[in-house]
PDB file of N, CA and C in Angstrom:
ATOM      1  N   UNK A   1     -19.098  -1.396 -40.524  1.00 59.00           N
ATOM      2  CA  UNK A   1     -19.382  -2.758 -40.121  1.00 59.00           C
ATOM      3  C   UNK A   1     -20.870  -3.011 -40.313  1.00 59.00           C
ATOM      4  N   UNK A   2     -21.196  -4.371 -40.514  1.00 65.00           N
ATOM      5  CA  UNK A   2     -22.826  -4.760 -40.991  1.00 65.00           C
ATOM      6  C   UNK A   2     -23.094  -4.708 -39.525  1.00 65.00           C
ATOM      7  N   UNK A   3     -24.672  -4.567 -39.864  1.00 65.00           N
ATOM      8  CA  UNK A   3     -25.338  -5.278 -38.227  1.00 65.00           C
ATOM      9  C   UNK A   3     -25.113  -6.276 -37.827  1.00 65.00           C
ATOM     10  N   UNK A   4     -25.038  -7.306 -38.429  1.00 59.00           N
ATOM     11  CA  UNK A   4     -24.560  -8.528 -38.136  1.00 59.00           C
ATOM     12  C   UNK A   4     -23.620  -8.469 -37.112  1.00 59.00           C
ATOM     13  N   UNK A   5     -22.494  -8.161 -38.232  1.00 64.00           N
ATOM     14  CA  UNK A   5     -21.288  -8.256 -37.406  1.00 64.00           C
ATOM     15  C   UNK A   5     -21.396  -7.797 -36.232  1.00 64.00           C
ATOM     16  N   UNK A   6     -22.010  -6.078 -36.115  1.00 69.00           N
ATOM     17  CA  UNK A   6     -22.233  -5.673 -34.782  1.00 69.00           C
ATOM     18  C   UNK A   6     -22.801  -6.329 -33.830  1.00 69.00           C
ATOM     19  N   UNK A   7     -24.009  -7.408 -34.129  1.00 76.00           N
ATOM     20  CA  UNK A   7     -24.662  -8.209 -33.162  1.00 76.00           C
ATOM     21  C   UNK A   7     -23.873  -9.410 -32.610  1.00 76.00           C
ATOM     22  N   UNK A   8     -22.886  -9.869 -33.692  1.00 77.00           N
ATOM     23  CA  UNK A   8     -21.790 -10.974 -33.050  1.00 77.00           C
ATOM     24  C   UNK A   8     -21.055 -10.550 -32.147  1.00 77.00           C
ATOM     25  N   UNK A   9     -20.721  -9.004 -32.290  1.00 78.00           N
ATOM     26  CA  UNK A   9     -19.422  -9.011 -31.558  1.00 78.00           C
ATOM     27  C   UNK A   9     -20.099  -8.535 -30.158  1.00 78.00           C
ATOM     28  N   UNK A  10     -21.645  -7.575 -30.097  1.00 83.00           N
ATOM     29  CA  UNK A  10     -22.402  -7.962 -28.709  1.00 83.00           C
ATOM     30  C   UNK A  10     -22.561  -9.173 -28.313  1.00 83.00           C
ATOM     31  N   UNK A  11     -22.885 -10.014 -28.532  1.00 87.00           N
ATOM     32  CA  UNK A  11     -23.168 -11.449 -28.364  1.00 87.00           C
ATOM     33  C   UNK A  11     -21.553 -12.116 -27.716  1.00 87.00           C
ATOM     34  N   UNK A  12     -20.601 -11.819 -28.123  1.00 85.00           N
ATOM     35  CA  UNK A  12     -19.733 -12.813 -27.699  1.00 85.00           C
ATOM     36  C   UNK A  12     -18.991 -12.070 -26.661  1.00 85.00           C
ATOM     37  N   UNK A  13     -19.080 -10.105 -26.476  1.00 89.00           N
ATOM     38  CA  UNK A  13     -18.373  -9.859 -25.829  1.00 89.00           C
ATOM     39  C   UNK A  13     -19.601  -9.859 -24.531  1.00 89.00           C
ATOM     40  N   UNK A  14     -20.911 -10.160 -24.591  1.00 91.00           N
ATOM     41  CA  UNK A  14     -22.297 -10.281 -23.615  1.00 91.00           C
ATOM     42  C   UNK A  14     -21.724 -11.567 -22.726  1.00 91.00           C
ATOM     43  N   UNK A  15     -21.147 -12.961 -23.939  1.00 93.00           N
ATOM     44  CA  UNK A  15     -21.161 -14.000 -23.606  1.00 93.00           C
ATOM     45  C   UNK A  15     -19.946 -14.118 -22.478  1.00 93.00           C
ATOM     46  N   UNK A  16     -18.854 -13.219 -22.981  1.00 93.00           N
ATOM     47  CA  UNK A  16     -17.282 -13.640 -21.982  1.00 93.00           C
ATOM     48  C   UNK A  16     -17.729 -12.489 -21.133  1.00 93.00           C
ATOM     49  N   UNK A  17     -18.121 -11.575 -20.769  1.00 94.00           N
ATOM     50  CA  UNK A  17     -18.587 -11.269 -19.134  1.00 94.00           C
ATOM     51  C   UNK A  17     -19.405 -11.901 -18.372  1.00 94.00           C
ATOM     52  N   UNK A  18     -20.210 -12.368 -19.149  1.00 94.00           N
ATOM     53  CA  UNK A  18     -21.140 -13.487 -18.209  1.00 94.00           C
ATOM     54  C   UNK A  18     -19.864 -14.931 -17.550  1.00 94.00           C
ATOM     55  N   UNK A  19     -18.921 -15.258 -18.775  1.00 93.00           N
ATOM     56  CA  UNK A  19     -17.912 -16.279 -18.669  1.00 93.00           C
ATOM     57  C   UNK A  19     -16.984 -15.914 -17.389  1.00 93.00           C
ATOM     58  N   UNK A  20     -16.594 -14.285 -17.583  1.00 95.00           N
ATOM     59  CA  UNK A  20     -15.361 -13.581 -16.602  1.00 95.00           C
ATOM     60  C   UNK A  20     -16.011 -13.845 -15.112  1.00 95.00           C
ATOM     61  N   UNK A  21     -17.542 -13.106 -15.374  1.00 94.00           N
ATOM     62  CA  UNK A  21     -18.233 -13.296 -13.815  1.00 94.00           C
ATOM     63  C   UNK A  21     -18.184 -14.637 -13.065  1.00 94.00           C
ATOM     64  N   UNK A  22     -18.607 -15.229 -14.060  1.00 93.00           N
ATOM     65  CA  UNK A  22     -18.756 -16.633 -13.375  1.00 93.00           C
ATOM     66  C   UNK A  22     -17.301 -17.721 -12.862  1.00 93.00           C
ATOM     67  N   UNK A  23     -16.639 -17.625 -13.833  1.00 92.00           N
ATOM     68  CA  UNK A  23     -15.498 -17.386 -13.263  1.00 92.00           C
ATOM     69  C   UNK A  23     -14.474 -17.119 -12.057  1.00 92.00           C
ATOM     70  N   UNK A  24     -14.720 -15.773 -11.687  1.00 93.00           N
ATOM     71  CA  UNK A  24     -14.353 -14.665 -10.612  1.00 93.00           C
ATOM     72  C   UNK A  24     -15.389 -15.604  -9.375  1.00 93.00           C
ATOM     73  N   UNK A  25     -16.492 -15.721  -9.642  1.00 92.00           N
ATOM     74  CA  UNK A  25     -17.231 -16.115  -8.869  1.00 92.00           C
ATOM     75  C   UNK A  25     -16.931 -17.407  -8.218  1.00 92.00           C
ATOM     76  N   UNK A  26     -16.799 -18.459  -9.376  1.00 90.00           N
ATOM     77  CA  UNK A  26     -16.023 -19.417  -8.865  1.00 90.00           C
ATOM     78  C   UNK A  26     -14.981 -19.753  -7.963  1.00 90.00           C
ATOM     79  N   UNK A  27     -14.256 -19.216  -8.579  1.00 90.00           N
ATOM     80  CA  UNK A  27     -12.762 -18.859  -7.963  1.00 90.00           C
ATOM     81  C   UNK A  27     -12.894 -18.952  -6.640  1.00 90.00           C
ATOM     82  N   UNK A  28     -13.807 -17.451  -6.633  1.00 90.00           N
ATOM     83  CA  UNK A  28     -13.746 -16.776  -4.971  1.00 90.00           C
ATOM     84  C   UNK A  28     -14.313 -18.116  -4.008  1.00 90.00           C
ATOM     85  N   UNK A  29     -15.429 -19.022  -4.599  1.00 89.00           N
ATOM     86  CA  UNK A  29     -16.226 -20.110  -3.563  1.00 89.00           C
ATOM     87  C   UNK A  29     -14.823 -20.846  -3.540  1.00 89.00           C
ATOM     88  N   UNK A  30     -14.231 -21.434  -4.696  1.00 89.00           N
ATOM     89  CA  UNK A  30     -13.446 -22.778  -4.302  1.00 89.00           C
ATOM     90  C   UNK A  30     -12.146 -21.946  -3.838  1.00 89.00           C
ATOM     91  N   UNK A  31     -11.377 -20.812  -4.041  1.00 84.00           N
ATOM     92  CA  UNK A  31     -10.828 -20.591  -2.961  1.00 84.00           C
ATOM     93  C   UNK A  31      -9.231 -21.041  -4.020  1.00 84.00           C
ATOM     94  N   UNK A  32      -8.146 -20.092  -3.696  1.00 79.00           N
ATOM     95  CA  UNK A  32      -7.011 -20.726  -4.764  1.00 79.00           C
ATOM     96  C   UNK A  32      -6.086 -22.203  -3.988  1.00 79.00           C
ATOM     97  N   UNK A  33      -6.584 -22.258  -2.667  1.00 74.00           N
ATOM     98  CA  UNK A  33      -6.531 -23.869  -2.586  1.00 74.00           C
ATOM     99  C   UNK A  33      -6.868 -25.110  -2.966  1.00 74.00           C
ATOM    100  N   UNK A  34      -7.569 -24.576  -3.583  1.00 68.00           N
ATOM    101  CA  UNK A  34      -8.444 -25.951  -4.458  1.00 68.00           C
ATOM    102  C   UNK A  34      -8.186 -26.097  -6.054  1.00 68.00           C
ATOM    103  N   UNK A  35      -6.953 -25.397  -6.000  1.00 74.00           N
ATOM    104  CA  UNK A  35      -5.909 -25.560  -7.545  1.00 74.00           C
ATOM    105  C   UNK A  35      -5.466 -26.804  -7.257  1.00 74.00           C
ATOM    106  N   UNK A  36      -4.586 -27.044  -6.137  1.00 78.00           N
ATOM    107  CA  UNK A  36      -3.907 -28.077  -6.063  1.00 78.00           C
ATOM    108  C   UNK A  36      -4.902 -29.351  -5.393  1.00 78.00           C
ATOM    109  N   UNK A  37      -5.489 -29.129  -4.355  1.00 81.00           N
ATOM    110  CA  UNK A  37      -5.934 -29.752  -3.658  1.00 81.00           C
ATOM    111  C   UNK A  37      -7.564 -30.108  -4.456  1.00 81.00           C
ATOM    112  N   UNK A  38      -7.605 -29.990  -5.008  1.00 80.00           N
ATOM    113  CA  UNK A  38      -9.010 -30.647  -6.181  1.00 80.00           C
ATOM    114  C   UNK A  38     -10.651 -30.260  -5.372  1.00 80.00           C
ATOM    115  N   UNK A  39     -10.705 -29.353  -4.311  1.00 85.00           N
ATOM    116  CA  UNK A  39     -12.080 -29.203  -3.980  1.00 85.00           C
ATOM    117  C   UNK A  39     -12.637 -28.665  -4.650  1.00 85.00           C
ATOM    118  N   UNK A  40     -14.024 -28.375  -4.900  1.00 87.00           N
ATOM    119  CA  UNK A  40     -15.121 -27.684  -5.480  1.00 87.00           C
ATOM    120  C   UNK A  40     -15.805 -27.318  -5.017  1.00 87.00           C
ATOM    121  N   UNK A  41     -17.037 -26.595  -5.664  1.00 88.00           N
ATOM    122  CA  UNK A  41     -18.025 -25.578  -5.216  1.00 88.00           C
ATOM    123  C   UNK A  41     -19.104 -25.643  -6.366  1.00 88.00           C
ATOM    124  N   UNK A  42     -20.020 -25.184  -5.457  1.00 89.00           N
ATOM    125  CA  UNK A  42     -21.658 -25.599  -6.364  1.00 89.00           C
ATOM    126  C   UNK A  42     -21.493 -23.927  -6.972  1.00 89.00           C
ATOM    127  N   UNK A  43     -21.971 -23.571  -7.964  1.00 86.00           N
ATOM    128  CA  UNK A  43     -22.125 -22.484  -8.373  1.00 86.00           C
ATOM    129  C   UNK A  43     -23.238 -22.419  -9.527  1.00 86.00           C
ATOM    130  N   UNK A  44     -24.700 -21.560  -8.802  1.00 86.00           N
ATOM    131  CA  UNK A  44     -25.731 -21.735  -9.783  1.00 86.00           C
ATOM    132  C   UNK A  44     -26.178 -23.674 -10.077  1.00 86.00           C
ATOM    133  N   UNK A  45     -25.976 -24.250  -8.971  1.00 90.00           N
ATOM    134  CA  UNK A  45     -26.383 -25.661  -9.336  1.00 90.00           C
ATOM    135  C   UNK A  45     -24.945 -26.461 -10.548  1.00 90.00           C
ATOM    136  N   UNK A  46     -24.006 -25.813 -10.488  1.00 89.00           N
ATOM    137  CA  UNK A  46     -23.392 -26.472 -11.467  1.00 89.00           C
ATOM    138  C   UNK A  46     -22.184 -26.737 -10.362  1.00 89.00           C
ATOM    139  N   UNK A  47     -21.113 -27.748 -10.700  1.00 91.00           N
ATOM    140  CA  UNK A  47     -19.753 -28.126  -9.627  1.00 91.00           C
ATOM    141  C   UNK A  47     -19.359 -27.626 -10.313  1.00 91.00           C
ATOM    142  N   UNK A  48     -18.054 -26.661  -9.665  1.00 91.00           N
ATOM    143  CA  UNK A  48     -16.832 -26.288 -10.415  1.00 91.00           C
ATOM    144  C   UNK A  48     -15.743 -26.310  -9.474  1.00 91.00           C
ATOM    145  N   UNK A  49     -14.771 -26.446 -10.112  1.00 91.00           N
ATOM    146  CA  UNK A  49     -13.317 -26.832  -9.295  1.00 91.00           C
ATOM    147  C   UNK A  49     -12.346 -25.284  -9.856  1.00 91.00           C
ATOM    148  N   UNK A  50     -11.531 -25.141  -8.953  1.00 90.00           N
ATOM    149  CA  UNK A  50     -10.521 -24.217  -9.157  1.00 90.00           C
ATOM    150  C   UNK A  50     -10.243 -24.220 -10.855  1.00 90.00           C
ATOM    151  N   UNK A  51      -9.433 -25.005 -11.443  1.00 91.00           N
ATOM    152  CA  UNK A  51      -8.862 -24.908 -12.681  1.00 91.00           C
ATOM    153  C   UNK A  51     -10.113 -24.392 -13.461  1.00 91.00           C
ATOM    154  N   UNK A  52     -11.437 -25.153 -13.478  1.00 91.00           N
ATOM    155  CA  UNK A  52     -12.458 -24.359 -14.237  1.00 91.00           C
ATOM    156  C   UNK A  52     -12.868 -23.202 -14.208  1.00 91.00           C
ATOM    157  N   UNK A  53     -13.195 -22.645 -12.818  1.00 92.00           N
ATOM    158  CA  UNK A  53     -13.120 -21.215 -13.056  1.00 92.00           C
ATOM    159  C   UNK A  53     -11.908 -20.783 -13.592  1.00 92.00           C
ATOM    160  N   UNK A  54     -10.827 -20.603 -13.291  1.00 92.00           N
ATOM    161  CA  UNK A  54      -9.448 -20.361 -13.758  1.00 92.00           C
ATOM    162  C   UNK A  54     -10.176 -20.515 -15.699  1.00 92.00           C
ATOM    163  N   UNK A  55     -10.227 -21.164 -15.910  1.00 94.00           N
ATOM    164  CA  UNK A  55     -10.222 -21.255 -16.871  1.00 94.00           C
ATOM    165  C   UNK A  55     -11.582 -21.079 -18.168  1.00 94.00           C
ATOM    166  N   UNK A  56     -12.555 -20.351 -17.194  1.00 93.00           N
ATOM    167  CA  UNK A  56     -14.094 -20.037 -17.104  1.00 93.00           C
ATOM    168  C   UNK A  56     -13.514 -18.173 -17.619  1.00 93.00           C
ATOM    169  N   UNK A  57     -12.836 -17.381 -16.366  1.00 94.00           N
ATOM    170  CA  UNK A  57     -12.373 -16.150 -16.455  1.00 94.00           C
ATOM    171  C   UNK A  57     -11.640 -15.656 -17.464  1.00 94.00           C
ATOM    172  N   UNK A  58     -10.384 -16.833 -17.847  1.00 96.00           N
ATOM    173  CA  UNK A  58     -10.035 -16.826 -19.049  1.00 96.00           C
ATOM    174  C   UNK A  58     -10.375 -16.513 -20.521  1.00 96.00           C
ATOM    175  N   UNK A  59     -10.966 -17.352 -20.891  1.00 95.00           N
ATOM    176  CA  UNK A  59     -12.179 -17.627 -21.866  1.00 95.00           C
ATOM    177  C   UNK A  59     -12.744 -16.041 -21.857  1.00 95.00           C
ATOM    178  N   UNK A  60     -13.159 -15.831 -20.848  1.00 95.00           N
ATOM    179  CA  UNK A  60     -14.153 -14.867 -20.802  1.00 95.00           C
ATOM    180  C   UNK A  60     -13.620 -13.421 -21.378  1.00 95.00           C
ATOM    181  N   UNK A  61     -11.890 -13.461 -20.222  1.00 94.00           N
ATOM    182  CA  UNK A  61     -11.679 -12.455 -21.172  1.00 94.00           C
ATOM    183  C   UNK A  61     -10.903 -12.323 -22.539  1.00 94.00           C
ATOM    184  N   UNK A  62     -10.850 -13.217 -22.739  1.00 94.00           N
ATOM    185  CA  UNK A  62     -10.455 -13.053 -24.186  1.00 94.00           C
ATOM    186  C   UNK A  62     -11.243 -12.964 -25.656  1.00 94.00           C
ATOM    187  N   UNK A  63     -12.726 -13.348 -24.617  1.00 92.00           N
ATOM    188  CA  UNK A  63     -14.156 -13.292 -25.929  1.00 92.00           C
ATOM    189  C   UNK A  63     -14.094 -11.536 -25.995  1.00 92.00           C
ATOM    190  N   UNK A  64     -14.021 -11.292 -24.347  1.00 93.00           N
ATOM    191  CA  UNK A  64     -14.289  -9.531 -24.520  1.00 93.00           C
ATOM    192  C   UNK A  64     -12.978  -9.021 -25.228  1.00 93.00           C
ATOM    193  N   UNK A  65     -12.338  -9.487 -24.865  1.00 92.00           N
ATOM    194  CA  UNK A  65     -10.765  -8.480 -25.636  1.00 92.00           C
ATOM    195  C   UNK A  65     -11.254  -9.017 -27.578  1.00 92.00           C
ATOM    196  N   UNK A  66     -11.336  -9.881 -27.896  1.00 89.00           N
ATOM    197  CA  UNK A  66     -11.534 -10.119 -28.988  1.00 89.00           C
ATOM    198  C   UNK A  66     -12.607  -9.051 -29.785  1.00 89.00           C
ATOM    199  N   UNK A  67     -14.070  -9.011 -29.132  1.00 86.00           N
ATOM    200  CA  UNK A  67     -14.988  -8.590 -29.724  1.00 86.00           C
ATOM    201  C   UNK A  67     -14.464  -6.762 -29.739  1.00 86.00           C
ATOM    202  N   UNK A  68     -13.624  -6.471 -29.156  1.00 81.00           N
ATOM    203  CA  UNK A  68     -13.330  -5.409 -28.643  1.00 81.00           C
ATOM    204  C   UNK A  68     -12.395  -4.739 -29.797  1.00 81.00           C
ATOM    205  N   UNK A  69     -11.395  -6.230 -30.006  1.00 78.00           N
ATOM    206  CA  UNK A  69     -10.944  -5.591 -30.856  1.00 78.00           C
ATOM    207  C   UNK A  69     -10.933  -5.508 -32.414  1.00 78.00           C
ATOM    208  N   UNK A  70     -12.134  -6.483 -33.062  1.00 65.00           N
ATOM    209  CA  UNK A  70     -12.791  -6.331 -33.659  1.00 65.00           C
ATOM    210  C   UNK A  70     -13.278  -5.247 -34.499  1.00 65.00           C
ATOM    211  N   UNK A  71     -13.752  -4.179 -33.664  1.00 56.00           N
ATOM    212  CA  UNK A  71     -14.615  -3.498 -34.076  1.00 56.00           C
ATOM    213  C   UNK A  71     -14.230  -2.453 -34.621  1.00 56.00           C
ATOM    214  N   UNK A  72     -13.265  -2.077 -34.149  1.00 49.00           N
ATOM    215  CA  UNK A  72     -12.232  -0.576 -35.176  1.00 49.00           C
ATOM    216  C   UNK A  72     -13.015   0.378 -34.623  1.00 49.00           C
TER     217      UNK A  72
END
């Protein structure tokens, strides 16, 4: 594999743990009541609602499973 490539696939599997954490993190403030019930939570100055993290963790791991599997 080029360096390149090697630096993309650090870069995106760097990017979906930072995504998974934040995520997880989310989650845990808004709480899995706030799937249905639409509350939110400040996280790092940003609002996030249940479905976004949900869907923050997601993302995240599938950048890491990707870059992962990538690489041979």
């Amino acid at each position: 594999m080029s360096r390149a490539g090697l630096t993309e696939r650090r870069a995106g599997a760097a990017l979906g743990v930072a995504l998974a954490l934040l995520g997880v993190l989310g989650l845990s403030a808004v709480g899995f009541g706030g799937l249905l019930d639409g509350h939110s939570a400040t996280l790092i100055a940003v609002r996030v609602t249940a479905p976004s993290a949900v869907l923050m963790a997601v993302t995240g791991w599938a950048l890491v499973e990707r870059a992962g599997r990538t690489g041979g």
